[in-house]
Amino acid sequence: MTVSFLILAVLTVAGTAAAMGLRNAVHCVLALTMGFAGVAALYLQLGAQFVGLAQIMVYVGAVAILAVFAIMMTHSPESANSPVFSSQWSWGCIVAAAVFAVLARAICSSAASAHVQPPQPDATVQQIGDALMHRYVLPLEIMGLLLTAALIGAVVIAMDRREEMK
Amino acid sequence: MTQAIDQIFVLTKHWLVGLVPVGAQPLCSAILSVAAIIIVFATLFAITTWLERKGLGRMQNRYGPNRVGPFGLLQPIADGVKSLTKEDIVPITADHAVHFLAPVLLVAASLMGYAVLPIGRNMVLVNLNAGVLYFFAVGSLMELAVFMAGWSSRSKYSLLGAMRAIAQMISYEVPLVLASIVVIMQAGSLSTVSIVNMQATYSGIWPHWFVFTPWGFAGFVLFMVAATAESNRSPFDLPEGESEIIAGYYTEYSGFKFALFFLGEYIGMFATSGMAITLFLGGWSAPFSFSFLTWIPSYFWFFAKLLALIMVFIWIRGTLPRLRMDQLMNLAWEFILPMTLLNLLTAGIWHFMPAGSLRWLVCGSMVVVPCILLSSRMKHKKKLQVRIYHYSE
Amino acid sequence: MIGEGILKGMAETARNFFGSYVSKDRLVTLQYPEQRDPQIEAARSFPFLVCDGGDWQQAMRCVACQICEKECPPKCIFIEKSKDKKPDANGKLQFYPAVFNIDISVCMSCQICAEVCPFDAIKMDVDHDLSSDDRFGGLLLNKQRLAKSNEYYNSIHPTEAAAVDARLAGERARQEAKAKAAAEAKSAAEAKLAAATPVQPAIGEPR
């Protein structure tokens, strides 16, 4: 555990914790963004450049902005009087505990916890590209098709609205 | 000797780093490089404000600043002192923490892009494997800063300006990235250093810059248009359209924070221009391979190209009026985006065709014909209705 | 093509850019503090007080009648009338303003004070280089800063000032003639009085 890892871990955890605890929805999004950035920095620290930068680009650059837009479109800043914690917090705790148990079991039974330092994989951008274009080309194409369909669907919905207005 | 001039900054840094103990060397090296980048580009910002005011003045048959110092050269210093000594006003209902963080994040994000720009031979802060990706990733942080500024001010003008700016930046980020992908396709690398090295070769006296190919030229123009929109420069400066929304997302900023926004905007513009130079204009490589020109250091060429691009930005600002929001969006989605997609195809065909005039003909027509078709379509769609005035006639 | 008009426009700005270096008459900007446009006679900025030559304290036409103070729409004039009387430029004993202040940050240059003044004592100035680093004291003009000579008035509004001077001179001449006639009448009456002693003095004799 290096100093930089500690700093990044604290930033990430603090960001995500603040995202749950803060009252103002926009503050929550900004805190969550800090958490995203911290995770991205952790990826970069582990030498996974592509994943880390994609994380910044997608989560900080797009998802956070999307969330912010969604909040501004739907939520008025004055109505922040509802309690931070849901009344059904017991259910939440049960779900969280279940998720934690599953994750803990998976981590404990995985090879990574066997304390054998595996040789660090050298995942360059080139290799990722090769893998995407050769081995995983079919999933990639299906994803592309799905996303295009979603995009067209969004456009169609938006077009319908405009017709109605006329 | 020419080697020494070319590498003078690299050698100086090595010598300086050698003076400190081994343990502190990586940190010292990083600090030296970052300080150099900040100083150089902040100075360039100061010079550019002067150049811009002078140039715009002359385009409008005015003198421009001519009072402070010879030819008004000390005007940036006067501006800096003025903005430093101004009162820092924060609206009482503003979200103080976010209001404070927004300009800081903007400047930080715009400065981070310089880490992967090769300013000269061996002069790059970090040679990342995914340098271009890094550049666009930190560029997307600017949107967040703009949103923070607009939202935290609690002013309708700020919020509207931020909404406009974000919508514009998201719309133009797509063509910006797509326009640069052609270069990545051709270079087969995301590293800025290897992209420049690939262009710094010559056949005869002509360099192999990507801009000297049909797809490269189209890509360069599209990239520059998208970069203009991305950095909120005229004619795409709707986010700060004075006539409608005062100053957009930085309406509620004053004093030094306002200056920071200004700085961040210009630094971002230099960074995207530097990226355009790296991707299309051969980075630090000389435009001709004459033997008597080899003594000119590589960083000179980079800054000459950068200044030339800045001039073009100023020239365009002095020429074009501001676009309307629908015109802005139509341009992005109906012209620039299809052009960049077609450009990808053109670059692919260029890659797989044998070199020769046929390749030029095919790829050139693949760029020109869609351009003419798309622009004529945009022109035909224009329907101006005759406005009837009831009271003024 | 899409860029045609843009290129045309850019050629135009480039022509302006280089043309401004080649031909000087393109540059129409006046280098203000050094070069100035000739003054327009009808221009006006803020009021000033006219003095008839000599010491400004002595020669001020203002007699502190306070009409301008009452008429001023934004109420930017403040006058304190003197307790004693001093001789004015004609040697006549008059009240004078002990304090006369105009706050030109409030003044709206309406010229009503100059219109209502029966003594032609307040007139409109043309001076507009009034920037100050003190936004309260620097823009509150006192009596000394307001006092300007009649020659100055003649130089900024020649036509108007000539008319005023002519009117004032006519009034003075009339008054002098009246005074002279009165004096003559008086001396004649005295002579009459000396001639015929028990006679009533003439009614309506000037003081």
PDB file of C-alpha atoms in Angstrom, chain B residues 68-194:
ATOM      1  CA  VAL B  68       0.275  50.929 -21.676  1.00  0.00           C
ATOM      2  CA  GLY B  69       3.856  50.570 -22.789  1.00  0.00           C
ATOM      3  CA  PRO B  70       5.115  50.645 -26.384  1.00  0.00           C
ATOM      4  CA  PHE B  71       2.298  49.547 -28.751  1.00  0.00           C
ATOM      5  CA  GLY B  72       0.246  48.723 -25.663  1.00  0.00           C
ATOM      6  CA  LEU B  73       2.421  45.701 -24.990  1.00  0.00           C
ATOM      7  CA  LEU B  74       2.076  45.992 -21.228  1.00  0.00           C
ATOM      8  CA  GLN B  75      -1.724  45.898 -21.477  1.00  0.00           C
ATOM      9  CA  PRO B  76      -1.926  42.269 -20.207  1.00  0.00           C
ATOM     10  CA  ILE B  77      -0.033  43.297 -17.054  1.00  0.00           C
ATOM     11  CA  ALA B  78      -2.424  46.178 -16.494  1.00  0.00           C
ATOM     12  CA  ASP B  79      -5.355  43.816 -17.016  1.00  0.00           C
ATOM     13  CA  GLY B  80      -3.861  41.331 -14.593  1.00  0.00           C
ATOM     14  CA  VAL B  81      -3.307  43.938 -11.887  1.00  0.00           C
ATOM     15  CA  LYS B  82      -6.815  45.212 -12.425  1.00  0.00           C
ATOM     16  CA  SER B  83      -8.435  41.800 -12.080  1.00  0.00           C
ATOM     17  CA  LEU B  84      -6.282  40.960  -9.044  1.00  0.00           C
ATOM     18  CA  THR B  85      -7.224  44.110  -7.190  1.00  0.00           C
ATOM     19  CA  LYS B  86     -10.916  43.930  -8.018  1.00  0.00           C
ATOM     20  CA  GLU B  87     -13.423  43.030  -5.379  1.00  0.00           C
ATOM     21  CA  ASP B  88     -14.392  39.369  -5.368  1.00  0.00           C
ATOM     22  CA  ILE B  89     -18.172  39.337  -5.240  1.00  0.00           C
ATOM     23  CA  VAL B  90     -20.014  36.097  -4.506  1.00  0.00           C
ATOM     24  CA  PRO B  91     -23.814  36.127  -4.693  1.00  0.00           C
ATOM     25  CA  ILE B  92     -25.365  35.672  -1.270  1.00  0.00           C
ATOM     26  CA  THR B  93     -27.445  32.676  -2.337  1.00  0.00           C
ATOM     27  CA  ALA B  94     -24.582  31.059  -4.220  1.00  0.00           C
ATOM     28  CA  ASP B  95     -23.267  27.660  -3.304  1.00  0.00           C
ATOM     29  CA  HIS B  96     -19.972  28.963  -1.974  1.00  0.00           C
ATOM     30  CA  ALA B  97     -17.844  25.816  -2.100  1.00  0.00           C
ATOM     31  CA  VAL B  98     -18.899  24.856  -5.631  1.00  0.00           C
ATOM     32  CA  HIS B  99     -18.728  28.483  -6.742  1.00  0.00           C
ATOM     33  CA  PHE B 100     -15.123  28.593  -5.574  1.00  0.00           C
ATOM     34  CA  LEU B 101     -14.139  25.200  -6.995  1.00  0.00           C
ATOM     35  CA  ALA B 102     -15.503  25.753 -10.498  1.00  0.00           C
ATOM     36  CA  PRO B 103     -12.804  28.116 -11.852  1.00  0.00           C
ATOM     37  CA  VAL B 104     -10.088  26.089 -10.153  1.00  0.00           C
ATOM     38  CA  LEU B 105     -11.314  22.877 -11.753  1.00  0.00           C
ATOM     39  CA  LEU B 106     -11.644  24.580 -15.132  1.00  0.00           C
ATOM     40  CA  VAL B 107      -8.063  25.838 -15.133  1.00  0.00           C
ATOM     41  CA  ALA B 108      -6.755  22.542 -13.760  1.00  0.00           C
ATOM     42  CA  ALA B 109      -8.621  20.533 -16.394  1.00  0.00           C
ATOM     43  CA  SER B 110      -7.459  22.747 -19.221  1.00  0.00           C
ATOM     44  CA  LEU B 111      -3.855  22.593 -18.026  1.00  0.00           C
ATOM     45  CA  MET B 112      -3.901  18.805 -17.658  1.00  0.00           C
ATOM     46  CA  GLY B 113      -4.171  18.346 -21.393  1.00  0.00           C
ATOM     47  CA  TYR B 114      -0.649  19.676 -21.897  1.00  0.00           C
ATOM     48  CA  ALA B 115       0.816  16.600 -20.232  1.00  0.00           C
ATOM     49  CA  VAL B 116       0.701  14.658 -23.500  1.00  0.00           C
ATOM     50  CA  LEU B 117       1.480  17.439 -25.999  1.00  0.00           C
ATOM     51  CA  PRO B 118       4.938  17.011 -27.535  1.00  0.00           C
ATOM     52  CA  ILE B 119       6.162  20.610 -27.647  1.00  0.00           C
ATOM     53  CA  GLY B 120       9.500  19.669 -29.162  1.00  0.00           C
ATOM     54  CA  ARG B 121      11.724  16.714 -29.850  1.00  0.00           C
ATOM     55  CA  ASN B 122      11.861  14.721 -26.556  1.00  0.00           C
ATOM     56  CA  MET B 123       9.855  17.492 -24.933  1.00  0.00           C
ATOM     57  CA  VAL B 124       6.725  15.824 -23.628  1.00  0.00           C
ATOM     58  CA  LEU B 125       5.708  15.557 -19.999  1.00  0.00           C
ATOM     59  CA  VAL B 126       4.538  11.940 -20.151  1.00  0.00           C
ATOM     60  CA  ASN B 127       4.516   9.689 -23.167  1.00  0.00           C
ATOM     61  CA  LEU B 128       1.267   7.894 -22.432  1.00  0.00           C
ATOM     62  CA  ASN B 129       0.287   4.818 -24.362  1.00  0.00           C
ATOM     63  CA  ALA B 130      -3.190   6.269 -24.679  1.00  0.00           C
ATOM     64  CA  GLY B 131      -2.181   9.906 -24.970  1.00  0.00           C
ATOM     65  CA  VAL B 132      -4.952  11.055 -27.301  1.00  0.00           C
ATOM     66  CA  LEU B 133      -7.563   9.309 -25.182  1.00  0.00           C
ATOM     67  CA  TYR B 134      -6.119  10.997 -22.092  1.00  0.00           C
ATOM     68  CA  PHE B 135      -6.390  14.369 -23.782  1.00  0.00           C
ATOM     69  CA  PHE B 136     -10.070  13.958 -24.588  1.00  0.00           C
ATOM     70  CA  ALA B 137     -10.780  12.453 -21.167  1.00  0.00           C
ATOM     71  CA  VAL B 138      -9.425  15.471 -19.282  1.00  0.00           C
ATOM     72  CA  GLY B 139     -11.113  17.726 -21.818  1.00  0.00           C
ATOM     73  CA  SER B 140     -14.452  16.313 -20.714  1.00  0.00           C
ATOM     74  CA  LEU B 141     -13.740  17.523 -17.179  1.00  0.00           C
ATOM     75  CA  MET B 142     -14.233  21.069 -18.434  1.00  0.00           C
ATOM     76  CA  GLU B 143     -17.933  20.427 -18.956  1.00  0.00           C
ATOM     77  CA  LEU B 144     -18.265  19.571 -15.305  1.00  0.00           C
ATOM     78  CA  ALA B 145     -16.470  22.785 -14.317  1.00  0.00           C
ATOM     79  CA  VAL B 146     -18.783  24.799 -16.533  1.00  0.00           C
ATOM     80  CA  PHE B 147     -21.811  23.139 -15.006  1.00  0.00           C
ATOM     81  CA  MET B 148     -20.500  23.810 -11.499  1.00  0.00           C
ATOM     82  CA  ALA B 149     -19.983  27.473 -12.323  1.00  0.00           C
ATOM     83  CA  GLY B 150     -23.408  27.892 -13.840  1.00  0.00           C
ATOM     84  CA  TRP B 151     -25.329  25.981 -11.216  1.00  0.00           C
ATOM     85  CA  SER B 152     -23.609  27.315  -8.116  1.00  0.00           C
ATOM     86  CA  SER B 153     -24.143  30.970  -9.035  1.00  0.00           C
ATOM     87  CA  ARG B 154     -27.923  30.695  -8.522  1.00  0.00           C
ATOM     88  CA  SER B 155     -28.540  33.032 -11.406  1.00  0.00           C
ATOM     89  CA  LYS B 156     -30.768  32.341 -14.374  1.00  0.00           C
ATOM     90  CA  TYR B 157     -28.215  33.714 -16.784  1.00  0.00           C
ATOM     91  CA  SER B 158     -25.479  31.521 -15.367  1.00  0.00           C
ATOM     92  CA  LEU B 159     -27.662  28.443 -15.496  1.00  0.00           C
ATOM     93  CA  LEU B 160     -28.841  29.120 -19.044  1.00  0.00           C
ATOM     94  CA  GLY B 161     -25.293  29.790 -20.113  1.00  0.00           C
ATOM     95  CA  ALA B 162     -24.088  26.577 -18.520  1.00  0.00           C
ATOM     96  CA  MET B 163     -26.889  24.591 -20.182  1.00  0.00           C
ATOM     97  CA  ARG B 164     -25.981  26.062 -23.538  1.00  0.00           C
ATOM     98  CA  ALA B 165     -22.277  25.493 -22.999  1.00  0.00           C
ATOM     99  CA  ILE B 166     -22.714  21.876 -21.940  1.00  0.00           C
ATOM    100  CA  ALA B 167     -25.108  21.090 -24.777  1.00  0.00           C
ATOM    101  CA  GLN B 168     -22.657  22.630 -27.203  1.00  0.00           C
ATOM    102  CA  MET B 169     -19.602  20.926 -25.738  1.00  0.00           C
ATOM    103  CA  ILE B 170     -21.261  17.495 -25.733  1.00  0.00           C
ATOM    104  CA  SER B 171     -22.490  17.949 -29.302  1.00  0.00           C
ATOM    105  CA  TYR B 172     -19.104  18.983 -30.571  1.00  0.00           C
ATOM    106  CA  GLU B 173     -17.073  16.515 -28.561  1.00  0.00           C
ATOM    107  CA  VAL B 174     -18.386  13.746 -30.803  1.00  0.00           C
ATOM    108  CA  PRO B 175     -17.093  15.253 -34.071  1.00  0.00           C
ATOM    109  CA  LEU B 176     -13.910  16.362 -32.316  1.00  0.00           C
ATOM    110  CA  VAL B 177     -13.067  12.799 -31.339  1.00  0.00           C
ATOM    111  CA  LEU B 178     -14.299  11.313 -34.603  1.00  0.00           C
ATOM    112  CA  ALA B 179     -12.209  13.778 -36.618  1.00  0.00           C
ATOM    113  CA  SER B 180      -9.089  12.769 -34.739  1.00  0.00           C
ATOM    114  CA  ILE B 181      -9.783   9.038 -35.088  1.00  0.00           C
ATOM    115  CA  VAL B 182      -8.672   9.103 -38.735  1.00  0.00           C
ATOM    116  CA  VAL B 183      -5.182   9.984 -37.563  1.00  0.00           C
ATOM    117  CA  ILE B 184      -5.200   7.234 -34.972  1.00  0.00           C
ATOM    118  CA  MET B 185      -6.329   4.794 -37.660  1.00  0.00           C
ATOM    119  CA  GLN B 186      -3.483   5.808 -39.930  1.00  0.00           C
ATOM    120  CA  ALA B 187      -0.822   6.025 -37.233  1.00  0.00           C
ATOM    121  CA  GLY B 188      -1.948   2.854 -35.498  1.00  0.00           C
ATOM    122  CA  SER B 189      -1.144   4.405 -32.157  1.00  0.00           C
ATOM    123  CA  LEU B 190      -2.795   6.512 -29.480  1.00  0.00           C
ATOM    124  CA  SER B 191       0.524   7.902 -28.325  1.00  0.00           C
ATOM    125  CA  THR B 192       1.057  11.524 -29.317  1.00  0.00           C
ATOM    126  CA  VAL B 193       4.809  11.064 -29.513  1.00  0.00           C
ATOM    127  CA  SER B 194       4.638   8.277 -32.058  1.00  0.00           C
TER     128      SER B 194
END
